[in-house]
Structures are given as structure tokens and as C-alpha cells.
Coordinates of C-alpha atoms in Angstrom, one line a residue:
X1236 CA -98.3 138.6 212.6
X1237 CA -100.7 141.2 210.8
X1238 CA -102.0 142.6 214.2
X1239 CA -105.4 143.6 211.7
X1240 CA -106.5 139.8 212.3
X1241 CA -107.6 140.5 215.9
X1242 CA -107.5 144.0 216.2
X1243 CA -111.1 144.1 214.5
X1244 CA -112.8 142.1 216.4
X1245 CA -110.6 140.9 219.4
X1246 CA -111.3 137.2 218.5
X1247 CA -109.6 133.9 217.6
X1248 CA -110.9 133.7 213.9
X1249 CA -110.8 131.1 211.6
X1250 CA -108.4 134.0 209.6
X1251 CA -106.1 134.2 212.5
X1252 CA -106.2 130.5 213.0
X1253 CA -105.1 129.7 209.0
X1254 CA -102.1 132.3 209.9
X1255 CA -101.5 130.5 212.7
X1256 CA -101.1 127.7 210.7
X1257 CA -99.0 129.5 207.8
X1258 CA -96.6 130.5 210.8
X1259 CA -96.0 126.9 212.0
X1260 CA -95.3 125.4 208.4
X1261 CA -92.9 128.9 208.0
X1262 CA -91.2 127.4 210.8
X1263 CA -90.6 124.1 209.5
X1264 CA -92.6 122.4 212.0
X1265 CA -93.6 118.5 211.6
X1266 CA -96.9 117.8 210.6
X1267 CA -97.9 116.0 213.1
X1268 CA -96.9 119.4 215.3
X1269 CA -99.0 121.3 213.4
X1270 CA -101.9 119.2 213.6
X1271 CA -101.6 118.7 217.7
X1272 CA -101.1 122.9 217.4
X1273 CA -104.4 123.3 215.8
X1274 CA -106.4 121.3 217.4
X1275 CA -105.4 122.9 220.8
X1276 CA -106.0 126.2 219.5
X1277 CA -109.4 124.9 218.2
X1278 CA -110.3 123.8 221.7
X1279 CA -108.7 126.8 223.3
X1280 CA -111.2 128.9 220.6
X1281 CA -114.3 127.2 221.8
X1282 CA -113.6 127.4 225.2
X1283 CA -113.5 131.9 224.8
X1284 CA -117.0 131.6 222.8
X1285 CA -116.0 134.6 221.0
X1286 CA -114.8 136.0 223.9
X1287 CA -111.2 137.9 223.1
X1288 CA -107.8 135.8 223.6
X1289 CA -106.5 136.9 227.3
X1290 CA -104.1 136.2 230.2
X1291 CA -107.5 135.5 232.2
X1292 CA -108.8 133.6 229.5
X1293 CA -105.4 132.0 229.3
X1294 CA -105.8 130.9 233.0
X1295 CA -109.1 129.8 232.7
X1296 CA -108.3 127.5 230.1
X1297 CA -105.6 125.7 232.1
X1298 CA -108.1 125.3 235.4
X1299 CA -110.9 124.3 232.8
X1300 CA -107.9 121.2 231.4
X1301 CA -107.0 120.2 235.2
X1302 CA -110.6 120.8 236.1
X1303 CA -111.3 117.6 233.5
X1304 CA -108.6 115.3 234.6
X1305 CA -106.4 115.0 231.9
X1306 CA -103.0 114.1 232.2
X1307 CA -100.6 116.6 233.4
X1308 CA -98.1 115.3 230.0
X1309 CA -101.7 116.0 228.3
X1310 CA -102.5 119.4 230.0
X1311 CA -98.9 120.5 229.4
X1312 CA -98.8 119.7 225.6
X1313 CA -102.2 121.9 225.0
X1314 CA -100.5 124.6 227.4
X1315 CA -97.2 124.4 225.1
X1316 CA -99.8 125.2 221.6
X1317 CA -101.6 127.9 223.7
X1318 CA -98.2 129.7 224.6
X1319 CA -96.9 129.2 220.8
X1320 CA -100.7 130.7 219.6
X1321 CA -99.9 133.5 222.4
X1322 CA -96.6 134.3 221.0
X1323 CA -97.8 134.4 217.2
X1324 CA -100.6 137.0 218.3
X1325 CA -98.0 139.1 220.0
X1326 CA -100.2 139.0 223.3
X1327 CA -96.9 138.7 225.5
X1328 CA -97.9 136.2 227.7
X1329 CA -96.9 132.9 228.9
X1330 CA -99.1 130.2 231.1
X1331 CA -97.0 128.2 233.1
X1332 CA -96.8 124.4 232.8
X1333 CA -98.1 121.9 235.3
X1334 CA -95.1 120.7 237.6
X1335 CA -94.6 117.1 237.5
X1336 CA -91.9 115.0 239.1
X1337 CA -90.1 113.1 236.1
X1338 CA -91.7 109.4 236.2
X1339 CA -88.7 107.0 237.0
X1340 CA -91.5 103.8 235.1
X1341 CA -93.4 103.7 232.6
X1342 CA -97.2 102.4 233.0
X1343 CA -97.7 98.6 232.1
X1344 CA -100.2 99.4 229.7
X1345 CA -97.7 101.8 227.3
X1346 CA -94.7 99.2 227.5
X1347 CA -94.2 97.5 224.4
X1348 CA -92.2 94.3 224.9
X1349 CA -89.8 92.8 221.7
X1350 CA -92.5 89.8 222.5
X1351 CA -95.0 91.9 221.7
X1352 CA -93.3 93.7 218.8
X1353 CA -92.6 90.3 217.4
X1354 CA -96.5 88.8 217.3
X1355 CA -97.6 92.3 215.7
X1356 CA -95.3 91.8 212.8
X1357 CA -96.0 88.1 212.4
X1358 CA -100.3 89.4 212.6
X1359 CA -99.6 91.7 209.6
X1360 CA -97.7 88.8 207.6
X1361 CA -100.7 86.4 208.6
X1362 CA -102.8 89.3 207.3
X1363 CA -101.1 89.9 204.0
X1364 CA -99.7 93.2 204.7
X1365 CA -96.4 93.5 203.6
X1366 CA -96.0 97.1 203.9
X1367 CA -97.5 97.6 207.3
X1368 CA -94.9 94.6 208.3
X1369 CA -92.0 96.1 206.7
X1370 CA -93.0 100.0 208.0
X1371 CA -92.9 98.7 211.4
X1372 CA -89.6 97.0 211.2
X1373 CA -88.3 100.2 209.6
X1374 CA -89.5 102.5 211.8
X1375 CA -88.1 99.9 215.2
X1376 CA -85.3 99.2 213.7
X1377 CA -83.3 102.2 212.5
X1378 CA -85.5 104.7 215.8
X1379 CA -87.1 106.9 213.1
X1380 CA -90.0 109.0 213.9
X1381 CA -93.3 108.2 211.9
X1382 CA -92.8 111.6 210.5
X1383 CA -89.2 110.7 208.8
X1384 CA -90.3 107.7 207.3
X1385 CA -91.1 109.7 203.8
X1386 CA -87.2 109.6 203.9
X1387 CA -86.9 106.2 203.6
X1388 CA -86.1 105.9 199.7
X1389 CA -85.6 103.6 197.1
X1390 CA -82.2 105.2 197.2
X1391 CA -81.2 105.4 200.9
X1392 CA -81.8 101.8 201.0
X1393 CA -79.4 101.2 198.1
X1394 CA -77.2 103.9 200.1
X1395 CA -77.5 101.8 203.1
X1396 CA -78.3 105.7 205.2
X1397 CA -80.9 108.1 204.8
X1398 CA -80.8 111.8 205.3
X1399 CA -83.3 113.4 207.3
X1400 CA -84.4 116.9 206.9
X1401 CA -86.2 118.0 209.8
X1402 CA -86.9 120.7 212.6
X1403 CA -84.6 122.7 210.7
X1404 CA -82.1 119.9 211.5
X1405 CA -80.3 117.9 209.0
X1406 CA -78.8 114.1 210.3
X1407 CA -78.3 111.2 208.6
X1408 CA -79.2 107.5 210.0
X1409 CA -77.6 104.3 209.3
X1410 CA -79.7 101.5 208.0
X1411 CA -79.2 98.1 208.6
X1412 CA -78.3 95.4 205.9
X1413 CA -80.7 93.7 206.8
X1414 CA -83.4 96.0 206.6
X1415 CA -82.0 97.5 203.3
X1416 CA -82.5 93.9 201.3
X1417 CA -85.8 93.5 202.8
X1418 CA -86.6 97.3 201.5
X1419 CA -85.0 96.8 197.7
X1420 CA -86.9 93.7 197.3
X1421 CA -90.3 95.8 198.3
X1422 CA -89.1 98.4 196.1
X1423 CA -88.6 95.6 193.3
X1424 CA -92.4 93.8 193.8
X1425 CA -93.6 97.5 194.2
X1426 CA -92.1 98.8 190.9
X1427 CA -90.8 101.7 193.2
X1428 CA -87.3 103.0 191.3
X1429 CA -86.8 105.9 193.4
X1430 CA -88.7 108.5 196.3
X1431 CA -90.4 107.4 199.3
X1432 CA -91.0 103.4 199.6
X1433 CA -94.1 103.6 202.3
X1434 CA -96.4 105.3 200.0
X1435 CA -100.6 105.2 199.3
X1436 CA -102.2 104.0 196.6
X1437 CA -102.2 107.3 195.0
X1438 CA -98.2 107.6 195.5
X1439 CA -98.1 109.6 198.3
X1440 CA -96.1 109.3 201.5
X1441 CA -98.4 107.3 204.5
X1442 CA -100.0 109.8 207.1
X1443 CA -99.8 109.4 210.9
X1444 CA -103.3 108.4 211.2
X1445 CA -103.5 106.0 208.0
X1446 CA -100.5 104.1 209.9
X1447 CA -102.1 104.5 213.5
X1448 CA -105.2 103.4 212.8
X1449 CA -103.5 100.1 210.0
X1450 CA -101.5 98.9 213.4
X1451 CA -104.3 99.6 215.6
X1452 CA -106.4 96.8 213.5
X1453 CA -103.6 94.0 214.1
X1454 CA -104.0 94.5 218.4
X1455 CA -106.4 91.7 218.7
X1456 CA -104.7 89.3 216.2
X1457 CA -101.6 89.7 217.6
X1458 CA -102.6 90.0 221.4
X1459 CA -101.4 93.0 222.5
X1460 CA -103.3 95.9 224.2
X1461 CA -104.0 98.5 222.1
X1462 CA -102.8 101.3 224.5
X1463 CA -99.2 99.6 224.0
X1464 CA -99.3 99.6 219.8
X1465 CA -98.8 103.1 218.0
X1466 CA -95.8 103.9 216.0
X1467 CA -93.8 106.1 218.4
X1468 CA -93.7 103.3 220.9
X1469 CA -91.8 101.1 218.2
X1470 CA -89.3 104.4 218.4
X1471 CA -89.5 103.7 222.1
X1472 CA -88.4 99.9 222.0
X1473 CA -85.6 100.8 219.7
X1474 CA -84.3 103.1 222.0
X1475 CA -84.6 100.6 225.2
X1476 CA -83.1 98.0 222.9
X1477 CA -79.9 100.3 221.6
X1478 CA -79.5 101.9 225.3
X1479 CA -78.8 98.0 226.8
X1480 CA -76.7 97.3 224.3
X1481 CA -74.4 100.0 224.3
X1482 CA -75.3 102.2 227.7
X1483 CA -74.1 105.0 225.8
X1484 CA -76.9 107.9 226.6
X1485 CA -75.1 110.3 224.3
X1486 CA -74.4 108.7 221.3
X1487 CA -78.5 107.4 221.7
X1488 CA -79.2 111.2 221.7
X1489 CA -77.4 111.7 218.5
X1490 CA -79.3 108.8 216.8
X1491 CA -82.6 110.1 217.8
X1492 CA -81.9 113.5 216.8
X1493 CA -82.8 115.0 220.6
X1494 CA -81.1 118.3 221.2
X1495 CA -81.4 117.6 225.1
X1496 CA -80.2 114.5 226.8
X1497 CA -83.3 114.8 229.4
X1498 CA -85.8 114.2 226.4
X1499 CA -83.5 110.8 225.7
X1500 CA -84.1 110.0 228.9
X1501 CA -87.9 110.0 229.3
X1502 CA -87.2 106.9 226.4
X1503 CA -85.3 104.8 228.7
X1504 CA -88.0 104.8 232.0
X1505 CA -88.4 101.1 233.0
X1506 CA -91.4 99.3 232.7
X1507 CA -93.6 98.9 236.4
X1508 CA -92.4 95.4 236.7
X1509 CA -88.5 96.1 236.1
X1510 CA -89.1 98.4 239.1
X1511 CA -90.7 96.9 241.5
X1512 CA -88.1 93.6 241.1
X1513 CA -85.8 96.2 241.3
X1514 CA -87.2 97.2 244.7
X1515 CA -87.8 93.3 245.7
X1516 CA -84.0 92.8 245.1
X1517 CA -82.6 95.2 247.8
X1518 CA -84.4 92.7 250.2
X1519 CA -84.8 95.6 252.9
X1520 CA -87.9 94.2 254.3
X1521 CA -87.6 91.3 257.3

């Protein structure tokens, strides 16, 4: 970091925020990352009001975030950007995260049943939109992250694999057959030879928010709340859906590219219900 940024004036900049930024892309970070860094550094840089970047100001911060009732998953991801932001200014100091006992469910409202999964592709068919139908069925059936889908080529579907470069990680994922036909005939009505299949008018590869906000619109068609429909909770169902079939925590790891088997883990959290009939079965009340 060129210490210059803050040493004349002792403030988060828009400069020092741009080499923030420059940093983050150095480091190979996913875009979506990047843009979830920012935006906490953003709201960590109105919150000082020009005052300078501090331990205090650190602490303050994190009060001001619990102080507002956010989630402690949602206080502990802004934490995580303002202790990167820390380390790229060469301040030296760390804010400690909120403590929270690992959820053994997951909330009603967030679990996304194959039901469900099933009327939201059959709402984008009714709707005409065979590349929101097809991204979804990529993206839930071969556990890909919305991020990787610009790896999804005309040629790893004639491969049958694709190989994704990310996080300074290289892996490769196996495609099913099925999914491969359905993704050469796209590629044959779409005229696309070769590169990325899931692409905008203008032939770039889909953004996180252009796909957010197309599966967001097919909630009240297909009757599903929208608090259950973005495109990491498709990632989520895959996972549920490989883990019963093979109970194999490892090898699920591998496939969703997780360095540590405790972030697999937080994928496989029952819904509510499952729980409590869980609880119900063990028949310890007379």
C-alpha cells in the first residue's frame, strides 16, 4: 500500500478506496467479493465523517452494526471487509467477530424445497425464458457458484466438464449428460460456437444482480417466497440433494470447491420442520 494515500490527510479517500479495490482484483478475488468489500468500506467511510481510520473508530463501527440489529452472519461479513480494509492500510489491527453458536436449522423462509425449485423453472418456461430456465438448472444441477457460471462454455458442454479458475484455485466439475444436450441445443438456437453460453445481449457474461433480480421476478408466478429464490440457494439444494444421496461430506467438499469441511457443513443445516419432527420422534414427552 502507498502509505502517501492516508498519510496526507489521515482519511478513507475515494484514492485509497480505488487501491483498495486494485488490491482485491490483484488478489484474484470474485466479483461479487469485491463488490460486498466495497460497499462495507463505503459504509465504514461514512460512518468516520472524515474522521481518520482507527482501532476506536474500528470499535465504534461494530457497536454502531449490533446497535442496528443486523444479523450477527450480517455484522460478521462487514467486520470480515473492515479487517481486510485494515490490513491493506497497514493499520495492524483486527476487530474481532461476533460469536455465534453454529445454527443446527436453517429458517423456513431461506429453505428452498426441489418443489419449489421445480415451479420456478416451470414459471420461466411459461414465461418464455429459456436462458433464465436453463441458468437455473445449471447452476442446481452441477453446485456451481453464480460467479463460475462464465465457465460454462460452448465447449465444456461438448467436453461434458468445465474447468474453473477461481480464488486462485483451479478444479474441474462434471456435467451431467443431461444438462450438456440441453446446453448444445441453446448453444445451437443461440448461434453460440464457443465462450460463455449465459451471456447479455451485448455478449457478455450475466452479472449477479442481472440474474438476482430475473429470478426474483418469477417468485409470484411460481409461488415461492422471495426470501427462499436467489441463485446461491439453488447451490444450496444441490448440496442437500448430493449429501442424501451419497453421505459422503468429503467428496461434497471437493465438488464445491470448500477448503474447509465446516463451510460444507453450514450447506447441509436442516430446514425448521426436519428438526422439530426430528425432536417429535424421540417421543420423550408423556
Amino acid at each position: 500500500m502507498d502509505h502517501s494515500l492516508t498519510q496526507a490527510a489521515g482519511r478513507l479517500t475515494p484514492a485509497v478506496l480505488a487501491g483498495f479495490a486494485a488490491q482485491l482484483r490483484r488478489e484474484e478475488r470474485a466479483a461479487g467479493t469485491i463488490e460486498n468489500y466495497l460497499r462495507a468500506a463505503r459504509q465504514f467511510a461514512g460512518f468516520l465523517a472524515g474522521a481518520p481510520p482507527t482501532i476506536e473508530a474500528a470499535l465504534g463501527w461494530k457497536a454502531a452494526l449490533l446497535a442496528s440489529h443486523r444479523a450477527p452472519a450480517t455484522v460478521n461479513a462487514k467486520l470480515a471487509s473492515l479487517n481486510r480494509l485494515y490490513g491493506f492500510l497497514g493499520l495492524g489491527c483486527r476487530v474481532s467477530f461476533v460469536r455465534v453458536q453454529r445454527r443446527i436449522f436453517r429458517p423456513a423462509q431461506r429453505q428452498l424445497s426441489q418443489q419449489e425449485y421445480g415451479r420456478l423453472l416451470a414459471a420461466a418456461q411459461k414465461k418464455g425464458d429459456a436462458r433464465l430456465g436453463l441458468l437455473m438448472e445449471t447452476i442446481c444441477s452441477a453446485g456451481i457458484r453464480v460467479s463460475e457460471l462464465r465457465f460454462i462454455t460452448a465447449e465444456a458442454a461438448r467436453l461434458g466438464r468445465a474447468e474453473i479458475h477461481l480464488k486462485g484455485k483451479i478444479r474441474v466439475i462434471l456435467l451431467p449428460g443431461r444438462l450438456c444436450r440441453k446446453l448444445l441445443r441453446y448453444a445451437r438456437a443461440q448461434k453460440i460456437a464457443s465462450g460463455p453460453l449465459f451471456v447479455t445481449r451485448g455478449g457478455a457474461p450475466m452479472g449477479r444482480r442481472l440474474i438476482w433480480r430475473q429470478m426474483k421476478a418469477l417468485c409470484k408466478a411460481a409461488r415461492v417466497q422471495p426470501s427462499k429464490v436467489f441463485p446461491h440457494n439453488l447451490r444450496h439444494l444441490f448440496a442437500t440433494s448430493f449429501y442424501k444421496a451419497c453421505r459422503d461430506l468429503v467428496r461434497l467438499a471437493d465438488v464445491l470447491g470448500h477448503s474447509s469441511l465446516e463451510t460444507t457443513r453450514l450447506y447441509l443445516t436442516s430446514s425448521g420442520e426436519e428438526h422439530l419432527r426430528l425432536l417429535e420422534g424421540l417421543r420423550l414427552v408423556c
